[in-house]
GROMACS .gro file of C-alpha atoms in nm:
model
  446
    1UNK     CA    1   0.000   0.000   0.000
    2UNK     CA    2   0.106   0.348  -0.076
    3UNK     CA    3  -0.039   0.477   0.230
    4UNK     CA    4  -0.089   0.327   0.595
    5UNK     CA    5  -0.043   0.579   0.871
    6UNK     CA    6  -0.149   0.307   1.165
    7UNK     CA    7   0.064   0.576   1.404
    8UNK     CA    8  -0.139   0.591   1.661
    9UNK     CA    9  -0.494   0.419   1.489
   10UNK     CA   10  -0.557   0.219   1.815
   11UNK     CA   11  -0.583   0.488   2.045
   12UNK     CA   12  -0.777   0.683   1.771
   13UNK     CA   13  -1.005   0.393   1.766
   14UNK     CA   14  -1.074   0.389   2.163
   15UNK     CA   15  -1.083   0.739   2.126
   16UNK     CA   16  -1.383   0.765   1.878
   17UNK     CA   17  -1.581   0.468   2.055
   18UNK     CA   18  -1.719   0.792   2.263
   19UNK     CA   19  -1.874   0.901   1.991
   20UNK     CA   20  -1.928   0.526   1.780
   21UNK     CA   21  -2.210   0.355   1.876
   22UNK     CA   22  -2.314  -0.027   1.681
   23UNK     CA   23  -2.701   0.071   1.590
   24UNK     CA   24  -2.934  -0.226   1.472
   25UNK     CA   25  -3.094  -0.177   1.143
   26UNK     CA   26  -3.431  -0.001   1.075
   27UNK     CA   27  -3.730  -0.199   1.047
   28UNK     CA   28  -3.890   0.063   0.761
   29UNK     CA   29  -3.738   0.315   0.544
   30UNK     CA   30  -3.700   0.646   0.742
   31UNK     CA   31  -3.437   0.872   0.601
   32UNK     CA   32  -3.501   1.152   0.812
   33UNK     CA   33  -3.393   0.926   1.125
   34UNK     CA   34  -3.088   0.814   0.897
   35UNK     CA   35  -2.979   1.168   0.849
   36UNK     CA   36  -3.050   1.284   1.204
   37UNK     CA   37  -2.860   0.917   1.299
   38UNK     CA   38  -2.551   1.054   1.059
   39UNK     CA   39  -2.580   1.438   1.196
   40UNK     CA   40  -2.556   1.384   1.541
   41UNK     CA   41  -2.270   1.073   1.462
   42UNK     CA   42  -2.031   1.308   1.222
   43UNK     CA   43  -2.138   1.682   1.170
   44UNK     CA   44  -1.844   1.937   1.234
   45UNK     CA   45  -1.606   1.650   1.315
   46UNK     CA   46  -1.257   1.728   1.256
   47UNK     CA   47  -1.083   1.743   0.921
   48UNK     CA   48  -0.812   1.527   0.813
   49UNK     CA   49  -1.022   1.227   0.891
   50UNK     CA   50  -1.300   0.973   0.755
   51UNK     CA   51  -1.647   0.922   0.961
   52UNK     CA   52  -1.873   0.675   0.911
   53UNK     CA   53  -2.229   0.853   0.932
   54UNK     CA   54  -2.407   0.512   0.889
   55UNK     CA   55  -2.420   0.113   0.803
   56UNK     CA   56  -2.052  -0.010   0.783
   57UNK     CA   57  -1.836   0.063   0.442
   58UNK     CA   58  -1.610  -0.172   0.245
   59UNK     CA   59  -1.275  -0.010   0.281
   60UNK     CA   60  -0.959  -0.107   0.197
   61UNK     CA   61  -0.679  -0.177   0.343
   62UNK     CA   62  -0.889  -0.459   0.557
   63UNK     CA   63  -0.794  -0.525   0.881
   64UNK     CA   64  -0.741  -0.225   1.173
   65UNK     CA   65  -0.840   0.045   0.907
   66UNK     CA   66  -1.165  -0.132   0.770
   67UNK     CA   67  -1.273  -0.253   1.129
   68UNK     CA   68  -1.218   0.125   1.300
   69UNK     CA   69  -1.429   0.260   1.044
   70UNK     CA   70  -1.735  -0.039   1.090
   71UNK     CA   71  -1.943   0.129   1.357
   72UNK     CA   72  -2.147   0.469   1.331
   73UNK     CA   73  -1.927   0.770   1.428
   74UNK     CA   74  -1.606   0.646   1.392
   75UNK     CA   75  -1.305   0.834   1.295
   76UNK     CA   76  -0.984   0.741   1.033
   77UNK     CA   77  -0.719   0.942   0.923
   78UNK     CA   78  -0.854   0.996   0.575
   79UNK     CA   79  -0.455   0.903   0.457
   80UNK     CA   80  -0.499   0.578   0.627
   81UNK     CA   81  -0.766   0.465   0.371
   82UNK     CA   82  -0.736   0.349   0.028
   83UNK     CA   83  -1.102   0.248  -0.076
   84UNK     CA   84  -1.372   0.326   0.055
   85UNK     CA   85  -1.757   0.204  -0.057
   86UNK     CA   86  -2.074   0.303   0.154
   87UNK     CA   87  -2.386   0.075   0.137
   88UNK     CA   88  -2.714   0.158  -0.108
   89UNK     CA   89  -3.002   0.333   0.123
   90UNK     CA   90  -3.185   0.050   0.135
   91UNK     CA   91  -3.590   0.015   0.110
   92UNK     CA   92  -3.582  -0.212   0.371
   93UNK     CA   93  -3.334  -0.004   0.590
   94UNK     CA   94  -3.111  -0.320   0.631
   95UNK     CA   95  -2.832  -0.072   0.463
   96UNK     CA   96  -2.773   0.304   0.506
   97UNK     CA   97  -2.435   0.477   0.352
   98UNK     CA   98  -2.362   0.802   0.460
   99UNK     CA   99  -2.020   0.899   0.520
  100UNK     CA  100  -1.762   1.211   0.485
  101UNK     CA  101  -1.411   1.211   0.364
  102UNK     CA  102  -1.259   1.549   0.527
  103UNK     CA  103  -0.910   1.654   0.385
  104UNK     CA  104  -0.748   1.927   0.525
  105UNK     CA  105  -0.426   2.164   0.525
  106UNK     CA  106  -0.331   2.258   0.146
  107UNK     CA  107  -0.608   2.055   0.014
  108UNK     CA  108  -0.879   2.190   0.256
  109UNK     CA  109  -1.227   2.014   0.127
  110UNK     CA  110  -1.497   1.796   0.209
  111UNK     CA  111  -1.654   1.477   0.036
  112UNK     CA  112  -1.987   1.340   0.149
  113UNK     CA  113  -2.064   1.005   0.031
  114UNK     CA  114  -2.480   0.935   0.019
  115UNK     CA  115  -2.615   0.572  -0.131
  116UNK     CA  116  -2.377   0.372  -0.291
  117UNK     CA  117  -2.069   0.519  -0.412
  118UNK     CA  118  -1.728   0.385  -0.420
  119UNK     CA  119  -1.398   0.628  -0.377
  120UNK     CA  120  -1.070   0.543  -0.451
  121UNK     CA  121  -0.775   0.732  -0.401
  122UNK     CA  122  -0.575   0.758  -0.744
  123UNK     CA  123  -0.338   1.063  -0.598
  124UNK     CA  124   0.048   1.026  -0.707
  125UNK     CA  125   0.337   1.019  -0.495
  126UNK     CA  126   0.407   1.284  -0.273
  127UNK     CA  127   0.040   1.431  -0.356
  128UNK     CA  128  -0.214   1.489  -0.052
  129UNK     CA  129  -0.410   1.201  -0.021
  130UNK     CA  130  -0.747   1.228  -0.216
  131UNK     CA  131  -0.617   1.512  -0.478
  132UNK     CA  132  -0.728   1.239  -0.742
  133UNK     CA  133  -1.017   1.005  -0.677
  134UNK     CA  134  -1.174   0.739  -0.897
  135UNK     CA  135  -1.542   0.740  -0.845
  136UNK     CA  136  -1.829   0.504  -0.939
  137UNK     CA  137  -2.153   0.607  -0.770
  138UNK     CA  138  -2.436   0.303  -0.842
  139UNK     CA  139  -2.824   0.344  -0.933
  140UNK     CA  140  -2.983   0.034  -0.735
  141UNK     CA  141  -3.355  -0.077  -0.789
  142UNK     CA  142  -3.395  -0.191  -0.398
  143UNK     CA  143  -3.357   0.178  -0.231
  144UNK     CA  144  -3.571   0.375  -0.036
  145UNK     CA  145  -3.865   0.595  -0.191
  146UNK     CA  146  -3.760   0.924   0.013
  147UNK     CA  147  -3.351   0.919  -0.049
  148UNK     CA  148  -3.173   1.078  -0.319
  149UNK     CA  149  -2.943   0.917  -0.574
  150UNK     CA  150  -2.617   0.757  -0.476
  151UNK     CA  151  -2.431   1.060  -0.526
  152UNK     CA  152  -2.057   1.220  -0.416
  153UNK     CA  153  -2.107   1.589  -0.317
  154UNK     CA  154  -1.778   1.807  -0.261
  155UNK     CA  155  -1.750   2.144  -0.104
  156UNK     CA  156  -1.495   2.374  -0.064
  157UNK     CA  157  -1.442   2.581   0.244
  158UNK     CA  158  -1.547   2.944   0.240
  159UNK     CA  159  -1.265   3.180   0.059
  160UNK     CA  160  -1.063   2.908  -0.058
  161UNK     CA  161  -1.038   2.679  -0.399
  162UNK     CA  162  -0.957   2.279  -0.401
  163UNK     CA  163  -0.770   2.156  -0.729
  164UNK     CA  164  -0.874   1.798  -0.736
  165UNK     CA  165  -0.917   1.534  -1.028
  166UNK     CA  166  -1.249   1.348  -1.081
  167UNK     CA  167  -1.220   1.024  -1.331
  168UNK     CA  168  -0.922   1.225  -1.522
  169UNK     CA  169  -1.122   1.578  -1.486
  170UNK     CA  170  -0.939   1.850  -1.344
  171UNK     CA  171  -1.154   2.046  -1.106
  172UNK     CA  172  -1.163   2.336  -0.958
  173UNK     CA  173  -1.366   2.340  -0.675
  174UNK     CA  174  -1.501   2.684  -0.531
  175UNK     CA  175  -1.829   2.616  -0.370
  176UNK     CA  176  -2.024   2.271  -0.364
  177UNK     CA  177  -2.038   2.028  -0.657
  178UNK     CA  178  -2.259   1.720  -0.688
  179UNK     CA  179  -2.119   1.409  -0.890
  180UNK     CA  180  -2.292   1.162  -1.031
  181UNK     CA  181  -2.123   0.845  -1.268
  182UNK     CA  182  -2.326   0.701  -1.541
  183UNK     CA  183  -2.197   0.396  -1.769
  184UNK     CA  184  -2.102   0.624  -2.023
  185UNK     CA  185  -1.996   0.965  -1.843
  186UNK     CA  186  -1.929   1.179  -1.516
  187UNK     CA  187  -2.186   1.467  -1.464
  188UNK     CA  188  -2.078   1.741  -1.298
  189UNK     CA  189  -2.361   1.970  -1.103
  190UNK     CA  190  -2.280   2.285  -0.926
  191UNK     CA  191  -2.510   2.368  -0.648
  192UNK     CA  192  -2.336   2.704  -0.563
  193UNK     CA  193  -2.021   2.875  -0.632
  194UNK     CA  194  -1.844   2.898  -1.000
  195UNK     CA  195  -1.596   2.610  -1.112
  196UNK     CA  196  -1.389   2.535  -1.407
  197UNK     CA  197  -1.311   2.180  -1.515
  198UNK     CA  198  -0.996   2.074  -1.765
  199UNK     CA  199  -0.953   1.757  -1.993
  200UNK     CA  200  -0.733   1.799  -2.347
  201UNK     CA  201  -0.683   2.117  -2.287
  202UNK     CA  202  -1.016   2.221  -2.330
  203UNK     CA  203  -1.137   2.456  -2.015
  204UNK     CA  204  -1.554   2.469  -1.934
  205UNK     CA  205  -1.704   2.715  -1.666
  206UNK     CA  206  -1.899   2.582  -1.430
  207UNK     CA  207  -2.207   2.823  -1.237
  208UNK     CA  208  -2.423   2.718  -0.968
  209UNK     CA  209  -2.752   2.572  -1.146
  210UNK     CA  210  -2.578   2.392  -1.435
  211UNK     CA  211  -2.425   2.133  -1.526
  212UNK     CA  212  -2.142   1.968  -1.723
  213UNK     CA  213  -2.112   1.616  -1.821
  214UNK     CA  214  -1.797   1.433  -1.934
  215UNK     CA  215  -1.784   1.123  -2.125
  216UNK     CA  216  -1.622   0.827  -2.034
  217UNK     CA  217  -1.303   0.621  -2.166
  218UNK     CA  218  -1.452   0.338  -2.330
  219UNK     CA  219  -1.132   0.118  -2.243
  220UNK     CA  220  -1.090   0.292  -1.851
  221UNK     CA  221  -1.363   0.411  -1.747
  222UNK     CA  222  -1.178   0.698  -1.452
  223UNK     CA  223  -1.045   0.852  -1.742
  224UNK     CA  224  -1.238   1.129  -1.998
  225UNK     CA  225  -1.322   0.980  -2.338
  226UNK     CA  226  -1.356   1.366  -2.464
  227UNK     CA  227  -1.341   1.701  -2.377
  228UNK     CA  228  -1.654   1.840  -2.129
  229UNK     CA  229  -1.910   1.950  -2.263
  230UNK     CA  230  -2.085   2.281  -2.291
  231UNK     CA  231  -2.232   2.403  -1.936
  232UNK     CA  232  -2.634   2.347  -1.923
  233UNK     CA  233  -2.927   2.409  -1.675
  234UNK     CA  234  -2.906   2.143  -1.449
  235UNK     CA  235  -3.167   1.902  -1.465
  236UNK     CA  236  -3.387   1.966  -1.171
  237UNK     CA  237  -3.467   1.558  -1.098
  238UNK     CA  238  -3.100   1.438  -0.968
  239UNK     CA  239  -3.183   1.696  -0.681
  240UNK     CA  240  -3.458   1.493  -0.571
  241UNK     CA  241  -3.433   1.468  -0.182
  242UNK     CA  242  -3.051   1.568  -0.171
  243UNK     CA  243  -3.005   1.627   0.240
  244UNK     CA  244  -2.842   1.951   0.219
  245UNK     CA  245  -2.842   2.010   0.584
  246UNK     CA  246  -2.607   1.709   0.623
  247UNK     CA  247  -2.336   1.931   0.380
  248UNK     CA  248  -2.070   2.096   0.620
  249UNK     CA  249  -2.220   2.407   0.488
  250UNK     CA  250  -2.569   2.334   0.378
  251UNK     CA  251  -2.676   2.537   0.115
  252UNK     CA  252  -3.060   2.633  -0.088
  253UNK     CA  253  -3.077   2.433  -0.412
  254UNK     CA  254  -3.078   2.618  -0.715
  255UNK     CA  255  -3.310   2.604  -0.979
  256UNK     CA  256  -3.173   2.539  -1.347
  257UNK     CA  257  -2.950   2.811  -1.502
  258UNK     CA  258  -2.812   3.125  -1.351
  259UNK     CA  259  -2.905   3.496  -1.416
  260UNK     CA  260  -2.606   3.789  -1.475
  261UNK     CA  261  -2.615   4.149  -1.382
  262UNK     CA  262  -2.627   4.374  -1.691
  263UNK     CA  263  -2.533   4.667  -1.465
  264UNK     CA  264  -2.547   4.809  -1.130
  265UNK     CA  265  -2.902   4.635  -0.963
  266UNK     CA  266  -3.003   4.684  -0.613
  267UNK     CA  267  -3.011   4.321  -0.375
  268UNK     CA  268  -3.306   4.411  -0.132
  269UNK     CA  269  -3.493   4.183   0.106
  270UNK     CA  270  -3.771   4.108  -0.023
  271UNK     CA  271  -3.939   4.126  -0.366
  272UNK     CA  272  -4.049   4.494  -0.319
  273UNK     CA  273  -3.870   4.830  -0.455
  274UNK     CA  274  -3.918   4.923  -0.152
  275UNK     CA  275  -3.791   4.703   0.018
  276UNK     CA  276  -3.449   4.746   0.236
  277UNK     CA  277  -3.165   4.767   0.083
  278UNK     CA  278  -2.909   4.466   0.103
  279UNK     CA  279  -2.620   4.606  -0.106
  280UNK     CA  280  -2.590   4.696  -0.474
  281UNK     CA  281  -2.422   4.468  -0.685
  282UNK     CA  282  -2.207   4.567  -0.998
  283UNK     CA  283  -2.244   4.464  -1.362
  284UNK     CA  284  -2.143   4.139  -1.482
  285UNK     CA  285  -2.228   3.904  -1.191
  286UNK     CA  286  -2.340   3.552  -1.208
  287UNK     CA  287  -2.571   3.448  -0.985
  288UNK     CA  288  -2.788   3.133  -0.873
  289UNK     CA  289  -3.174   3.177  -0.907
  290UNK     CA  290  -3.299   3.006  -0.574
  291UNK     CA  291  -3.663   3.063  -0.666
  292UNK     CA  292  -3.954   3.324  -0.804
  293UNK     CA  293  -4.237   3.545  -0.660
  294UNK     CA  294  -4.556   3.426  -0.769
  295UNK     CA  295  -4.570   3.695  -1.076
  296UNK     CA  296  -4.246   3.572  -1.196
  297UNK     CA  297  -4.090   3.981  -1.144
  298UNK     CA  298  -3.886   3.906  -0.892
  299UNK     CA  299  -3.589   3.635  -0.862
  300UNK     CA  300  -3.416   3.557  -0.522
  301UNK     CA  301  -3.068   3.523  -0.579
  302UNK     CA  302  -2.776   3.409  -0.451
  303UNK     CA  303  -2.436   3.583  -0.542
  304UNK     CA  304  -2.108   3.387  -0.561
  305UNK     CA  305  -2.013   3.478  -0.194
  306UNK     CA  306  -2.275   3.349  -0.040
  307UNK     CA  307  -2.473   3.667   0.009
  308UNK     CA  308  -2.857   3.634  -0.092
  309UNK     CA  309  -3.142   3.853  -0.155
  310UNK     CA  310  -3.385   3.948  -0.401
  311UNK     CA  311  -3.386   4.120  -0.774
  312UNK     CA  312  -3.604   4.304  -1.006
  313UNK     CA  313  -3.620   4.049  -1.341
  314UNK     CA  314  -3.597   4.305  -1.605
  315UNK     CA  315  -3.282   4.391  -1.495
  316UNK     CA  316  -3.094   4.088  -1.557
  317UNK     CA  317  -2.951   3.856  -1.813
  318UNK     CA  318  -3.117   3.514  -1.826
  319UNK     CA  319  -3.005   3.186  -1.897
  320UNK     CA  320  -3.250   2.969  -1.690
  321UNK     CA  321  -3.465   2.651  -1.733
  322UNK     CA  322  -3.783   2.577  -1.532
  323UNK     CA  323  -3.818   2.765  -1.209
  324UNK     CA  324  -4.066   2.531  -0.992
  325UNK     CA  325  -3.967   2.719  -0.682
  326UNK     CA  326  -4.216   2.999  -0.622
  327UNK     CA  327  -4.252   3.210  -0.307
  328UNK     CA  328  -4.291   3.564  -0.192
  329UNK     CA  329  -4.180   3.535   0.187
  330UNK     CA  330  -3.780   3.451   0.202
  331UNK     CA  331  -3.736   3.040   0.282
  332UNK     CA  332  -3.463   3.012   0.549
  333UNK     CA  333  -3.126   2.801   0.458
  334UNK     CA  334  -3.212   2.462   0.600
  335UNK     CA  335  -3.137   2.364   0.941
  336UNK     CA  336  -2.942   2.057   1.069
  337UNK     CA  337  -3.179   1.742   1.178
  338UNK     CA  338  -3.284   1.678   1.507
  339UNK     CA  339  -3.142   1.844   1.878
  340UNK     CA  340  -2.844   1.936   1.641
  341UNK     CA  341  -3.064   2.233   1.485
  342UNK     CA  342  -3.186   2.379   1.861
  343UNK     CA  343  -2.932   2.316   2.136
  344UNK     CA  344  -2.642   2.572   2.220
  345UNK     CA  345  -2.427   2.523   2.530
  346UNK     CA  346  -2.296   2.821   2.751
  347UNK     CA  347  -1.910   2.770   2.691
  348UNK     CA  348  -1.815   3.080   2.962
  349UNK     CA  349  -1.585   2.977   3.216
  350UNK     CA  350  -1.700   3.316   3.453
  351UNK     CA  351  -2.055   3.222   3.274
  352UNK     CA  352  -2.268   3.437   3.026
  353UNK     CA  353  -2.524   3.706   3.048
  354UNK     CA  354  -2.883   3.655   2.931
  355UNK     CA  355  -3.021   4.017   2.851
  356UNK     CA  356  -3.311   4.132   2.701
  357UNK     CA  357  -3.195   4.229   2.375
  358UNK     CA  358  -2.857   4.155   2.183
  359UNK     CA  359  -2.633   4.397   2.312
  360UNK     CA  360  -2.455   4.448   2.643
  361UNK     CA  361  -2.628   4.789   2.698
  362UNK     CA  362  -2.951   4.589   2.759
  363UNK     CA  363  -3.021   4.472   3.113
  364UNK     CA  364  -2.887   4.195   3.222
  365UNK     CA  365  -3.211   3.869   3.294
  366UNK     CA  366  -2.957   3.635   3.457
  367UNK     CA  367  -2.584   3.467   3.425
  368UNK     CA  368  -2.577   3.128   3.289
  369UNK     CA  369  -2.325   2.923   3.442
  370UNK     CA  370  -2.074   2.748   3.217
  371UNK     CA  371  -2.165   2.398   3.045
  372UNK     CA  372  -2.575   2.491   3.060
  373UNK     CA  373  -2.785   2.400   2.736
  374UNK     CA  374  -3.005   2.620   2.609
  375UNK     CA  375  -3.275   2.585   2.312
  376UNK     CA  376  -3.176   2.850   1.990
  377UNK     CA  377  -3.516   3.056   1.909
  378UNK     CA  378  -3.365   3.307   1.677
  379UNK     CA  379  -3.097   3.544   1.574
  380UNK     CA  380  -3.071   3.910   1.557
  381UNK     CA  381  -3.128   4.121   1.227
  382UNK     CA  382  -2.795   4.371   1.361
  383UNK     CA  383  -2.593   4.218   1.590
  384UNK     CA  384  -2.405   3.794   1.671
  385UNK     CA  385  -2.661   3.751   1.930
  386UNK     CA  386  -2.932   3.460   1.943
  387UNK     CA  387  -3.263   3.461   2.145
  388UNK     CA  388  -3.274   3.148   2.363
  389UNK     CA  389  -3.471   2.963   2.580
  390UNK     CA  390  -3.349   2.791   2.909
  391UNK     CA  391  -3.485   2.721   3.201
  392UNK     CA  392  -3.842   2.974   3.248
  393UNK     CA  393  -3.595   3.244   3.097
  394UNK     CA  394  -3.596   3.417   2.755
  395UNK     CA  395  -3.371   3.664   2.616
  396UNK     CA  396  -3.041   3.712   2.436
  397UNK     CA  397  -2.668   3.592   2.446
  398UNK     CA  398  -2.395   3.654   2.258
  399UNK     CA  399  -2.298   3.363   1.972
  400UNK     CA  400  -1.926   3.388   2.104
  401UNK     CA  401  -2.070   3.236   2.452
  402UNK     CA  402  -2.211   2.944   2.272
  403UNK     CA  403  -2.092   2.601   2.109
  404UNK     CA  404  -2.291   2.445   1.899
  405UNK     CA  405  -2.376   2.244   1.576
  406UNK     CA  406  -2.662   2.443   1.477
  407UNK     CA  407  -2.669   2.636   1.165
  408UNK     CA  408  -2.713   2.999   1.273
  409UNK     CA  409  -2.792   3.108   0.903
  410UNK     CA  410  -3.119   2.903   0.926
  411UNK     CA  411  -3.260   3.059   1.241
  412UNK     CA  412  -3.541   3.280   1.208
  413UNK     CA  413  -3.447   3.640   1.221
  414UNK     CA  414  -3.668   3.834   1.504
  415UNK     CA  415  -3.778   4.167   1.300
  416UNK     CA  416  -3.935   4.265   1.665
  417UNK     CA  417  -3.596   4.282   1.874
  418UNK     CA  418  -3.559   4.644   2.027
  419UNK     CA  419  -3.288   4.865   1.903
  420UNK     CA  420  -2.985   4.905   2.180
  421UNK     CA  421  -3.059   5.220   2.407
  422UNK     CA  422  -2.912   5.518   2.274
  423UNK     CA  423  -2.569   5.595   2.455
  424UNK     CA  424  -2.611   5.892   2.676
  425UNK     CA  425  -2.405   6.168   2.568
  426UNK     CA  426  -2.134   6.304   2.853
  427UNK     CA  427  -2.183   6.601   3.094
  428UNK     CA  428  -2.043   6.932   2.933
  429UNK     CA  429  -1.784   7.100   3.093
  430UNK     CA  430  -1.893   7.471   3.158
  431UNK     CA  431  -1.711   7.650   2.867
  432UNK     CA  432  -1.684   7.392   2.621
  433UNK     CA  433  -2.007   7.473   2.409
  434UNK     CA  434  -1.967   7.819   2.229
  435UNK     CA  435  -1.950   8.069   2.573
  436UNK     CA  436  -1.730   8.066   2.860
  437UNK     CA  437  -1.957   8.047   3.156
  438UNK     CA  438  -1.971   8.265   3.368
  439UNK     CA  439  -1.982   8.539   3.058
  440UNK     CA  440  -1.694   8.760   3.165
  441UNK     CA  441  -1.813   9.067   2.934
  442UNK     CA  442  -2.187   9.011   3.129
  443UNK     CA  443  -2.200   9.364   3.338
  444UNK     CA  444  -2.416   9.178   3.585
  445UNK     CA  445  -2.768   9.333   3.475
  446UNK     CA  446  -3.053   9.063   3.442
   0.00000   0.00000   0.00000
């Protein structure tokens, strides 16, 4: 083997049996207790390693690496691993394959593995493990009604780019990418963020809400037959219950296509002129369309950095397929599954203080003590406060007092939280404003 860092694997393996647990199989198919399972067993784990999110994987090399890696939560170096296959999500739920593959350091980006997909690390020498992969995800006839396609979904972390080969396709991966392997070719479908992807020479551009396919060698099939193809709306169906709130940064699906500033436009908050003001975005910006006021005006957008809001149609260049997604009020990002989504605890050594609004100038409800959980309610539209229940109290903390695996983006903003109390000016000193006082020239006369 190229690779087998066992340093230290058996105290990484009593280490994680904290967190692994051995859970018998379902007795129906419920995927929202498979994701909320996988959540609770492997969100915001560490990078650098491997964790199993569900039924044991077929990895390779067998023996201490493929039996550390058998029960749910376990962690493996991801350089320790060779292979690694995940199980089909099973109609029966006898079988359930969820796991990520976290890299980390130069080549800082996550893989999550959903149905059956196989991964094998093709990197050269003196590479980072997992820089090239050969992938094979499988379409199987036995699977559960309610879970998506066996399907590899990679995502970048936030202000940084992952060059990474796919089958013999040079990526570059700036935002989150869903792959999919058909007998014939790779697809390629960018869910947010702009990518560019290399074989022969030949250079595509990738934008969130299309897609790219690349066909297959007929003789090996992880390398390209031909160069990609031109970019497309994706094709709304392969996005059929994709669990975004198990991605390490979940993210709203796009519909087909994208839409491009033609000059300056206004981002406001809702689908209203009127309505406030987010920023105003230059010409010639691509964007994701996330969905559609019922009149088909407005489009809700999301811009390359992440930053959302809404835009007046007319104003923009189109290149869009079927928008199904029609709304008027502004859907929320989605929120992790289960206790994940609405638990916080205080992490304060001297504790934290519970006011009633989010700012310290508020007055003060009660200090938390240290290590106390508390249930999220909301965030605040101007400040990194949340609203919080614990206890018979409600009011506000500060987010740098809590820990937890929530997804603040996808709590409810409270449009009712008071403004801070205005900041009392200081005392004058006599003199100081316009006249000396007493007025020297004053001849004493009322």
């Amino acid at each position: 083997m190229r690779k087998i860092l066992l340093s230290g694997l058996l105290l990484l393996i009593i280490g994680t049996r904290l967190f692994a647990q051995e859970l018998p199989p379902p007795t129906t198919c419920d995927m929202l207790a498979v994701w909320t399972a996988a959540s609770n067993a492997c969100i915001n784990r560490p990078g650098g390693y491997i964790c199993n999110g569900g039924s044991a994987p077929v990895v390779e090399p067998v023996g201490p690496v493929s039996n550390a890696l058998g029960p749910i939560g376990a962690l493996v170096e991801s350089g320790a691993v060779d292979f690694i296959r995940t199980a089909p999500l099973a109609a029966d739920g006898s079988t359930n394959g969820v796991a990520w593959v976290r890299s980390t350091g130069a080549l800082n980006y996550t893989m999550l593995m959903l149905g059956d997909v196989s991964l094998r690390d093709a990197s050269p020498p003196d590479f980072p493990a997992w820089t090239s992969l050969q992938l094979e995800t499988t379409v199987n006839e036995n699977v559960c009604g309610t879970a998506p396609l066996s399907t590899l979904v990679l995502q970048s972390q936030i202000g940084s780019a992952a060059r990474i080969v796919v089958n013999g396709v040079s990526m570059l991966l700036n935002g989150t990418v869903m792959t999919v392997t058909e007998p014939t070719r790779t697809r390629f479908i960018a869910l947010s963020g702009q990518h560019s992807l290399l074989t022969f020479g030949t250079e595509r551009t990738l934008y969130m809400g299309q897609e790219v396919s690349v066909t297959r060698d007929s003789v090996n099939p992880y390398a390209p037959g031909d160069v990609p193809s031109d970019a497309f709306p994706l094709e709304p169906a392969v996005l059929t219950n994709l669990p975004v709130a198990l991605f390490d940064r979940p993210v709203i699906l796009p519909q087909p296509g994208f839409v491009m500033t033609q000059g300056a436009v206004n981002l406001r908050s809702s689908p209203d002129q009127y309505a406030g003001l987010i920023m105003q975005v230059p010409a010639g910006q691509v964007m994701s369309v996330l969905g559609q006021n019922p009149e088909g005006t407005w489009y809700h957008v999301r811009l390359e950095s992440g930053e959302t809001g809404w835009m007046l149609g007319e104003l923009l260049a189109r290149n869009l397929g079927a928008i199904s997604s029609v709304y008027s009020e502004t859907p929320l990002p989605p929120q992790r599954y289960g206790d994940l989504g609405t638990r916080a605890q205080v992490s304060a050594p001297a504790g934290a203080a519970l006011r009633q609004g989010p700012e310290i100038s508020f007055p003060l409800v009660v200090t938390l003590p240290d290590g106390t959980v508390v249930n999220l309610l909301a965030r605040s539209p101007y400040s990194p406060w949340v609203k919080i229940e614990v206890g018979g109290y409600t009011g506000w903390i500060a987010l740098i007092a809590l820990q937890t695996q929530a997804y603040i983006e996808a709590l409810p903003v409270d449009a009712r939280v008071p403004l801070p109390p205005p900041t009392p000016l200081p005392t004058q000193v006599p003199g100081t404003f316009g006249n000396a006082f007493p007025d020297p020239n004053r001849d004493g006369n009322p």
